[in-house]
């Protein structure tokens, strides 16, 4: 079945460090790709998305590029802030079926 | 900005009791989803509605869980009887079609 694999956490970084969270998905069909973020005690918020190959989604300094050849959608940010501490979920959308990864917890230390 | 509303935010119940959660999607969103999120894991789809019709309930434990969206707007998810393993965050989301899903704040259920 359809699945997604995410980099295991937790990830702990110092403020202003570079962030990469890896995500790969199964290549069934041509899914739209999403990153959601969940702050403590809250629901999920859409962070960014990409709907076709080579598209780059971006928001709040985060970026991810739809790489069809490697079935990947890695999340990056050049300089993280303490306020970025949260759990990040990669989620391919296979039409009627969203599949969420297990989430990667990010802690940014001042 | 329009939001998905859920209530209650927190619910504590004893096992074998009945519980119900309510969700009001963003106005105009035809598709509504209920997810269960166990602590430390990603959300798992329980049921998906298109208007008032169930599109997918293959992961809904139908012996104890039920969901309805009678008028195609708000929705209720019920558990009866609750079990210890049902302790989790229950998330509701809505979307215009099958694109971006917008999530509510969730209901955290604790079963004692």
CSV table of C-alpha atoms in Angstrom, one decimal:
chain,number,residue,atom,x,y,z
A,1,UNK,CA,0.0,0.0,0.0
A,2,UNK,CA,0.9,3.7,0.0
A,3,UNK,CA,3.3,4.8,2.6
A,4,UNK,CA,5.7,7.5,3.7
A,5,UNK,CA,9.0,7.3,5.5
A,6,UNK,CA,10.3,10.2,7.6
A,7,UNK,CA,13.6,10.9,9.3
A,8,UNK,CA,13.4,9.7,12.9
A,9,UNK,CA,13.5,12.2,15.6
A,10,UNK,CA,14.0,13.9,17.9
A,11,UNK,CA,16.1,16.4,16.2
A,12,UNK,CA,17.8,19.0,18.4
A,13,UNK,CA,19.4,22.1,16.9
A,14,UNK,CA,20.8,25.3,18.1
A,15,UNK,CA,19.1,28.5,17.0
A,16,UNK,CA,20.2,29.7,13.5
A,17,UNK,CA,21.3,26.1,12.5
A,18,UNK,CA,20.4,24.6,9.2
A,19,UNK,CA,17.6,22.1,9.2
A,20,UNK,CA,16.8,19.1,7.0
A,21,UNK,CA,14.1,16.6,7.6
A,22,UNK,CA,14.0,13.8,5.1
A,23,UNK,CA,10.8,12.4,3.6
A,24,UNK,CA,10.3,9.7,1.0
A,25,UNK,CA,7.1,8.3,-0.3
A,26,UNK,CA,6.0,5.3,-2.3
A,27,UNK,CA,5.7,6.0,-6.0
A,28,UNK,CA,2.2,4.8,-6.6
A,29,UNK,CA,0.5,7.3,-8.8
A,30,UNK,CA,1.4,10.9,-8.7
A,31,UNK,CA,0.6,12.3,-5.3
A,32,UNK,CA,0.5,15.8,-4.1
A,33,UNK,CA,3.0,16.3,-1.3
A,34,UNK,CA,2.4,18.2,1.9
A,35,UNK,CA,4.3,19.2,5.1
A,36,UNK,CA,2.2,19.8,8.2
A,37,UNK,CA,3.4,21.2,11.5
A,38,UNK,CA,2.0,20.5,14.9
A,39,UNK,CA,2.8,22.8,17.8
A,40,UNK,CA,2.3,21.4,21.4
A,41,UNK,CA,-1.3,20.7,22.3
A,42,UNK,CA,-2.6,21.9,18.9
A,43,UNK,CA,-4.0,20.4,15.7
A,44,UNK,CA,-2.0,20.2,12.5
A,45,UNK,CA,-1.3,23.3,10.4
A,46,UNK,CA,-0.4,23.2,6.7
A,47,UNK,CA,3.2,24.4,6.3
A,48,UNK,CA,3.7,24.0,2.5
A,49,UNK,CA,2.8,21.8,-0.4
A,50,UNK,CA,3.8,20.9,-4.0
A,51,UNK,CA,1.6,19.3,-6.6
A,52,UNK,CA,3.9,18.3,-9.4
A,53,UNK,CA,7.5,17.3,-10.1
A,54,UNK,CA,10.1,20.0,-9.5
A,55,UNK,CA,7.6,22.2,-7.8
A,56,UNK,CA,9.0,24.0,-4.7
A,57,UNK,CA,6.7,24.7,-1.8
A,58,UNK,CA,7.8,27.4,0.6
A,59,UNK,CA,6.5,29.1,3.7
A,60,UNK,CA,7.9,30.9,6.8
A,61,UNK,CA,11.5,30.2,5.6
A,62,UNK,CA,10.8,26.5,5.1
A,63,UNK,CA,11.2,24.9,1.6
A,64,UNK,CA,10.7,21.5,0.0
A,65,UNK,CA,11.1,20.4,-3.6
A,66,UNK,CA,9.0,17.6,-5.2
A,67,UNK,CA,11.7,15.2,-6.5
A,68,UNK,CA,9.9,12.5,-8.6
A,69,UNK,CA,13.1,10.8,-9.6
A,70,UNK,CA,14.0,10.1,-5.9
A,71,UNK,CA,10.4,10.0,-4.6
A,72,UNK,CA,11.4,12.6,-2.0
A,73,UNK,CA,10.1,15.8,-0.5
A,74,UNK,CA,12.8,16.8,2.1
A,75,UNK,CA,12.0,19.8,4.3
A,76,UNK,CA,14.7,22.4,4.8
A,77,UNK,CA,15.2,25.7,6.5
A,78,UNK,CA,18.4,27.8,6.5
A,79,UNK,CA,18.2,29.2,10.0
A,80,UNK,CA,15.9,27.8,12.6
A,81,UNK,CA,14.4,29.7,15.5
A,82,UNK,CA,13.2,28.5,18.9
A,83,UNK,CA,9.6,29.1,17.7
A,84,UNK,CA,10.1,26.4,15.1
A,85,UNK,CA,10.1,23.8,17.8
A,86,UNK,CA,7.3,21.4,16.9
A,87,UNK,CA,6.5,18.1,15.2
A,88,UNK,CA,6.7,18.0,11.4
A,89,UNK,CA,4.6,15.6,9.4
A,90,UNK,CA,5.2,14.6,5.7
A,91,UNK,CA,2.0,13.6,4.0
A,92,UNK,CA,1.5,12.5,0.4
A,93,UNK,CA,-2.1,12.8,-0.9
A,94,UNK,CA,-2.9,9.9,-3.1
A,95,UNK,CA,-6.2,11.4,-4.3
A,96,UNK,CA,-8.8,10.3,-1.7
A,97,UNK,CA,-6.2,9.1,0.7
A,98,UNK,CA,-3.8,11.2,2.8
A,99,UNK,CA,-1.0,9.2,4.4
A,100,UNK,CA,0.8,10.8,7.3
A,101,UNK,CA,4.3,10.0,8.3
A,102,UNK,CA,5.2,9.3,12.0
A,103,UNK,CA,6.3,12.8,12.5
A,104,UNK,CA,9.7,14.3,13.4
A,105,UNK,CA,10.0,16.2,16.6
A,106,UNK,CA,12.3,19.3,16.3
A,107,UNK,CA,13.6,21.1,19.4
A,108,UNK,CA,15.5,24.3,18.8
A,109,UNK,CA,17.6,25.5,21.7
A,110,UNK,CA,18.5,29.2,22.3
B,1,UNK,CA,-9.7,33.3,8.7
B,2,UNK,CA,-12.2,30.5,8.8
B,3,UNK,CA,-11.3,27.6,11.1
B,4,UNK,CA,-12.4,24.1,11.9
B,5,UNK,CA,-14.1,24.0,15.3
B,6,UNK,CA,-14.0,21.0,17.6
B,7,UNK,CA,-15.5,20.4,21.0
B,8,UNK,CA,-14.7,19.5,23.7
B,9,UNK,CA,-11.0,20.2,23.7
B,10,UNK,CA,-10.4,17.7,26.5
B,11,UNK,CA,-12.5,14.7,27.7
B,12,UNK,CA,-11.8,12.3,30.5
B,13,UNK,CA,-14.0,9.3,30.8
B,14,UNK,CA,-14.0,5.9,32.4
B,15,UNK,CA,-13.8,2.7,30.4
B,16,UNK,CA,-17.2,1.3,29.2
B,17,UNK,CA,-18.7,4.8,29.1
B,18,UNK,CA,-19.9,6.5,26.0
B,19,UNK,CA,-18.2,9.6,24.6
B,20,UNK,CA,-19.0,11.9,21.7
B,21,UNK,CA,-17.0,14.5,19.8
B,22,UNK,CA,-18.3,17.3,17.6
B,23,UNK,CA,-16.7,19.0,14.6
B,24,UNK,CA,-17.9,22.0,12.5
B,25,UNK,CA,-15.9,22.2,9.3
B,26,UNK,CA,-15.0,25.4,7.4
B,27,UNK,CA,-18.1,26.7,5.7
B,28,UNK,CA,-18.5,25.3,2.2
B,29,UNK,CA,-16.1,22.4,2.7
B,30,UNK,CA,-17.8,19.3,1.4
B,31,UNK,CA,-15.2,16.8,2.6
B,32,UNK,CA,-14.8,16.1,6.3
B,33,UNK,CA,-12.3,13.7,7.9
B,34,UNK,CA,-11.9,12.2,11.4
B,35,UNK,CA,-8.4,11.1,12.4
B,36,UNK,CA,-7.1,9.4,15.5
B,37,UNK,CA,-3.6,10.4,16.6
B,38,UNK,CA,-1.9,8.3,19.3
B,39,UNK,CA,0.8,10.1,21.2
B,40,UNK,CA,4.0,10.1,19.3
B,41,UNK,CA,2.5,8.9,16.0
B,42,UNK,CA,1.0,10.5,12.9
B,43,UNK,CA,-2.7,10.8,12.4
B,44,UNK,CA,-4.6,7.8,11.1
B,45,UNK,CA,-7.8,8.2,9.1
B,46,UNK,CA,-10.9,6.8,10.8
B,47,UNK,CA,-13.6,8.1,8.4
B,48,UNK,CA,-14.0,10.4,5.5
B,49,UNK,CA,-17.3,12.1,4.4
B,50,UNK,CA,-18.2,13.7,1.1
B,51,UNK,CA,-21.2,15.8,2.1
B,52,UNK,CA,-23.4,13.5,4.1
B,53,UNK,CA,-22.0,10.2,2.6
B,54,UNK,CA,-19.3,8.1,4.0
B,55,UNK,CA,-16.4,7.7,1.4
B,56,UNK,CA,-14.0,5.7,3.5
B,57,UNK,CA,-14.5,4.1,6.9
B,58,UNK,CA,-12.3,1.1,6.4
B,59,UNK,CA,-10.2,1.9,9.5
B,60,UNK,CA,-13.1,2.7,11.8
B,61,UNK,CA,-13.6,0.1,14.5
B,62,UNK,CA,-17.3,-0.3,13.8
B,63,UNK,CA,-18.1,-2.4,16.8
B,64,UNK,CA,-17.6,0.6,19.0
B,65,UNK,CA,-17.1,3.7,16.9
B,66,UNK,CA,-19.8,5.5,14.8
B,67,UNK,CA,-19.7,8.7,12.9
B,68,UNK,CA,-22.4,10.8,11.2
B,69,UNK,CA,-22.8,13.9,9.2
B,70,UNK,CA,-26.6,14.0,8.8
B,71,UNK,CA,-26.9,17.4,7.0
B,72,UNK,CA,-23.6,17.4,5.3
B,73,UNK,CA,-22.2,20.1,7.6
B,74,UNK,CA,-21.2,19.3,11.1
B,75,UNK,CA,-20.3,15.9,12.3
B,76,UNK,CA,-20.3,13.7,15.4
B,77,UNK,CA,-17.9,10.9,16.3
B,78,UNK,CA,-19.1,8.5,19.0
B,79,UNK,CA,-17.3,5.8,21.0
B,80,UNK,CA,-19.4,3.3,22.9
B,81,UNK,CA,-18.1,1.7,25.1
B,82,UNK,CA,-14.7,3.5,25.5
B,83,UNK,CA,-11.7,1.3,26.1
B,84,UNK,CA,-8.3,2.2,27.6
B,85,UNK,CA,-6.7,1.9,24.2
B,86,UNK,CA,-8.9,4.7,22.8
B,87,UNK,CA,-6.9,7.3,24.7
B,88,UNK,CA,-5.6,9.6,21.9
B,89,UNK,CA,-6.1,12.9,20.2
B,90,UNK,CA,-9.1,12.9,17.8
B,91,UNK,CA,-8.6,15.4,15.0
B,92,UNK,CA,-11.2,16.7,12.5
B,93,UNK,CA,-10.2,18.1,9.2
B,94,UNK,CA,-12.1,19.5,6.2
B,95,UNK,CA,-11.3,20.3,2.6
B,96,UNK,CA,-12.9,21.8,-0.5
B,97,UNK,CA,-12.1,18.7,-2.6
B,98,UNK,CA,-9.2,16.3,-2.1
B,99,UNK,CA,-6.6,19.0,-1.8
B,100,UNK,CA,-5.4,20.8,1.2
B,101,UNK,CA,-6.9,19.6,4.5
B,102,UNK,CA,-7.5,22.1,7.3
B,103,UNK,CA,-7.4,20.7,10.8
B,104,UNK,CA,-9.2,21.7,14.0
B,105,UNK,CA,-7.5,21.9,17.4
B,106,UNK,CA,-8.5,18.3,18.3
B,107,UNK,CA,-10.1,16.6,21.2
B,108,UNK,CA,-7.8,14.9,23.7
B,109,UNK,CA,-9.5,11.8,25.1
B,110,UNK,CA,-8.3,10.1,28.2
B,111,UNK,CA,-9.9,6.8,29.2
B,112,UNK,CA,-9.4,5.7,32.8
